[in-house]
Amino acid sequence: MEENEIGRVVVDSAVMLHRALGPGLLETVYEVALAHELRERGLVVERQVPVPIVYRGIRFCEGFRLDLLVEEKVIVEIKCVEHIIDSHKKQLLTYLRLTDSRLGFVLNFGESLMRDGTVRIVNGLKEA
């Protein structure tokens, strides 16, 4: 599957999950449930993927962790906050750049409606 196809499955799964569980639970609850749902739909999903940083030729293992990596192509960052703010979007864009990935989503399960809590971020990916 290519990134945009994976992205559609991710968003559809997030909407379904949000409808079932509602807003306001811990981020880890949504993370584990979304990973399960995506696996049920046949996708390969990794949780809490460590990503080292290379700076000036030195590799730092204390880089960051991706909430979900889907099919080794799409990054999903899960939030459960009042509203997504610019720093959440910037964080994901940095993750995309550092991993040379082209598509990611910030999914905020704190919103009343999942469509209001879904932000798609691209890094050199053409629109579908």
Coordinates of C-alpha atoms in Angstrom, one line a residue, residues 10-127:
V10 CA -5.7 5.2 9.7
V11 CA -8.2 8.1 9.7
D12 CA -11.2 5.7 9.3
S13 CA -10.0 3.6 12.1
A14 CA -9.4 6.6 14.4
V15 CA -13.0 7.9 13.7
M16 CA -14.4 4.4 14.5
L17 CA -12.4 4.2 17.7
H18 CA -13.3 7.7 18.8
R19 CA -17.0 6.9 18.3
A20 CA -16.7 3.7 20.3
L21 CA -14.6 5.0 23.2
G22 CA -15.4 8.7 23.2
P23 CA -12.9 11.5 24.1
G24 CA -10.8 12.1 27.2
L25 CA -9.1 8.8 27.9
L26 CA -5.3 8.4 28.3
E27 CA -3.3 8.6 25.1
T28 CA -2.0 5.1 25.7
V29 CA -5.5 3.7 25.7
Y30 CA -6.1 5.2 22.2
E31 CA -2.6 4.1 21.1
V32 CA -3.0 0.4 22.0
A33 CA -6.6 0.3 20.7
L34 CA -5.7 2.0 17.4
A35 CA -2.8 -0.3 16.9
H36 CA -5.0 -3.2 17.4
E37 CA -7.7 -1.9 15.0
L38 CA -5.1 -1.3 12.3
R39 CA -3.6 -4.8 12.7
E40 CA -7.1 -6.2 12.5
R41 CA -7.4 -4.4 9.1
G42 CA -4.2 -6.2 8.0
L43 CA -1.6 -3.4 8.5
V44 CA 1.8 -3.8 10.2
V45 CA 1.9 -1.5 13.2
E46 CA 4.8 -0.8 15.6
R47 CA 4.2 1.1 18.8
Q48 CA 6.7 3.4 20.6
V49 CA 9.3 3.1 18.0
P50 CA 12.6 4.5 19.1
V51 CA 14.3 6.8 16.6
P52 CA 17.9 7.9 17.3
I53 CA 19.1 11.3 16.2
V54 CA 22.4 11.8 14.4
Y55 CA 24.0 15.2 15.1
R56 CA 27.4 16.2 13.8
G57 CA 28.2 12.5 13.1
I58 CA 27.2 11.4 16.6
R59 CA 24.3 9.0 17.1
F60 CA 22.1 9.8 20.1
C61 CA 19.8 6.9 21.1
E62 CA 17.8 9.3 23.2
G63 CA 16.2 10.8 20.1
F64 CA 12.4 10.3 20.3
R65 CA 9.7 7.6 20.1
L66 CA 7.0 7.5 17.5
D67 CA 3.6 6.6 18.9
L68 CA 2.7 4.4 15.9
L69 CA 4.6 3.6 12.7
V70 CA 2.2 2.0 10.2
E71 CA 3.6 -0.2 7.4
E72 CA 7.0 1.5 8.0
K73 CA 5.7 4.5 6.0
V74 CA 3.1 6.5 8.0
I75 CA 3.8 8.1 11.4
V76 CA 0.9 8.6 13.8
E77 CA 1.2 10.8 16.9
I78 CA -1.6 10.5 19.4
K79 CA -2.8 13.3 21.6
C80 CA -5.6 13.7 24.0
V81 CA -5.7 17.5 24.6
E82 CA -8.2 20.3 24.4
H83 CA -6.9 21.4 20.9
I84 CA -4.0 20.6 18.7
I85 CA -1.5 23.5 18.7
D86 CA 1.2 24.4 16.3
S87 CA 4.0 22.7 18.3
H88 CA 2.2 19.4 17.9
K89 CA 2.3 19.9 14.1
K90 CA 5.9 21.1 14.1
Q91 CA 6.9 18.1 16.2
L92 CA 5.4 15.7 13.7
L93 CA 6.9 17.5 10.7
T94 CA 10.3 17.2 12.4
Y95 CA 9.7 13.5 12.9
L96 CA 8.9 13.1 9.3
R97 CA 12.0 14.9 8.2
L98 CA 14.3 13.0 10.6
T99 CA 13.0 9.6 9.5
D100 CA 12.7 10.6 5.8
S101 CA 9.0 9.7 5.9
R102 CA 6.4 11.4 3.8
L103 CA 3.1 11.2 5.7
G104 CA 2.0 11.6 9.2
F105 CA -1.1 12.3 11.3
V106 CA -1.6 14.0 14.6
L107 CA -4.8 12.5 16.0
N108 CA -6.3 14.3 19.0
F109 CA -8.8 12.1 20.8
G110 CA -9.6 14.9 23.2
E111 CA -11.9 16.7 20.6
S112 CA -15.6 16.1 20.6
L113 CA -15.4 15.1 16.9
M114 CA -12.5 13.2 15.5
R115 CA -12.6 15.2 12.2
D116 CA -11.7 18.3 14.3
G117 CA -8.8 16.4 15.9
T118 CA -7.2 15.1 12.7
V119 CA -4.2 16.9 11.2
R120 CA -2.5 15.5 8.1
I121 CA 1.2 16.5 7.7
V122 CA 3.2 15.8 4.6
N123 CA 6.9 15.9 3.8
G124 CA 7.3 15.8 0.0
L125 CA 4.3 13.6 -0.6
K126 CA 2.0 14.4 -3.5
E127 CA -1.7 14.9 -2.7

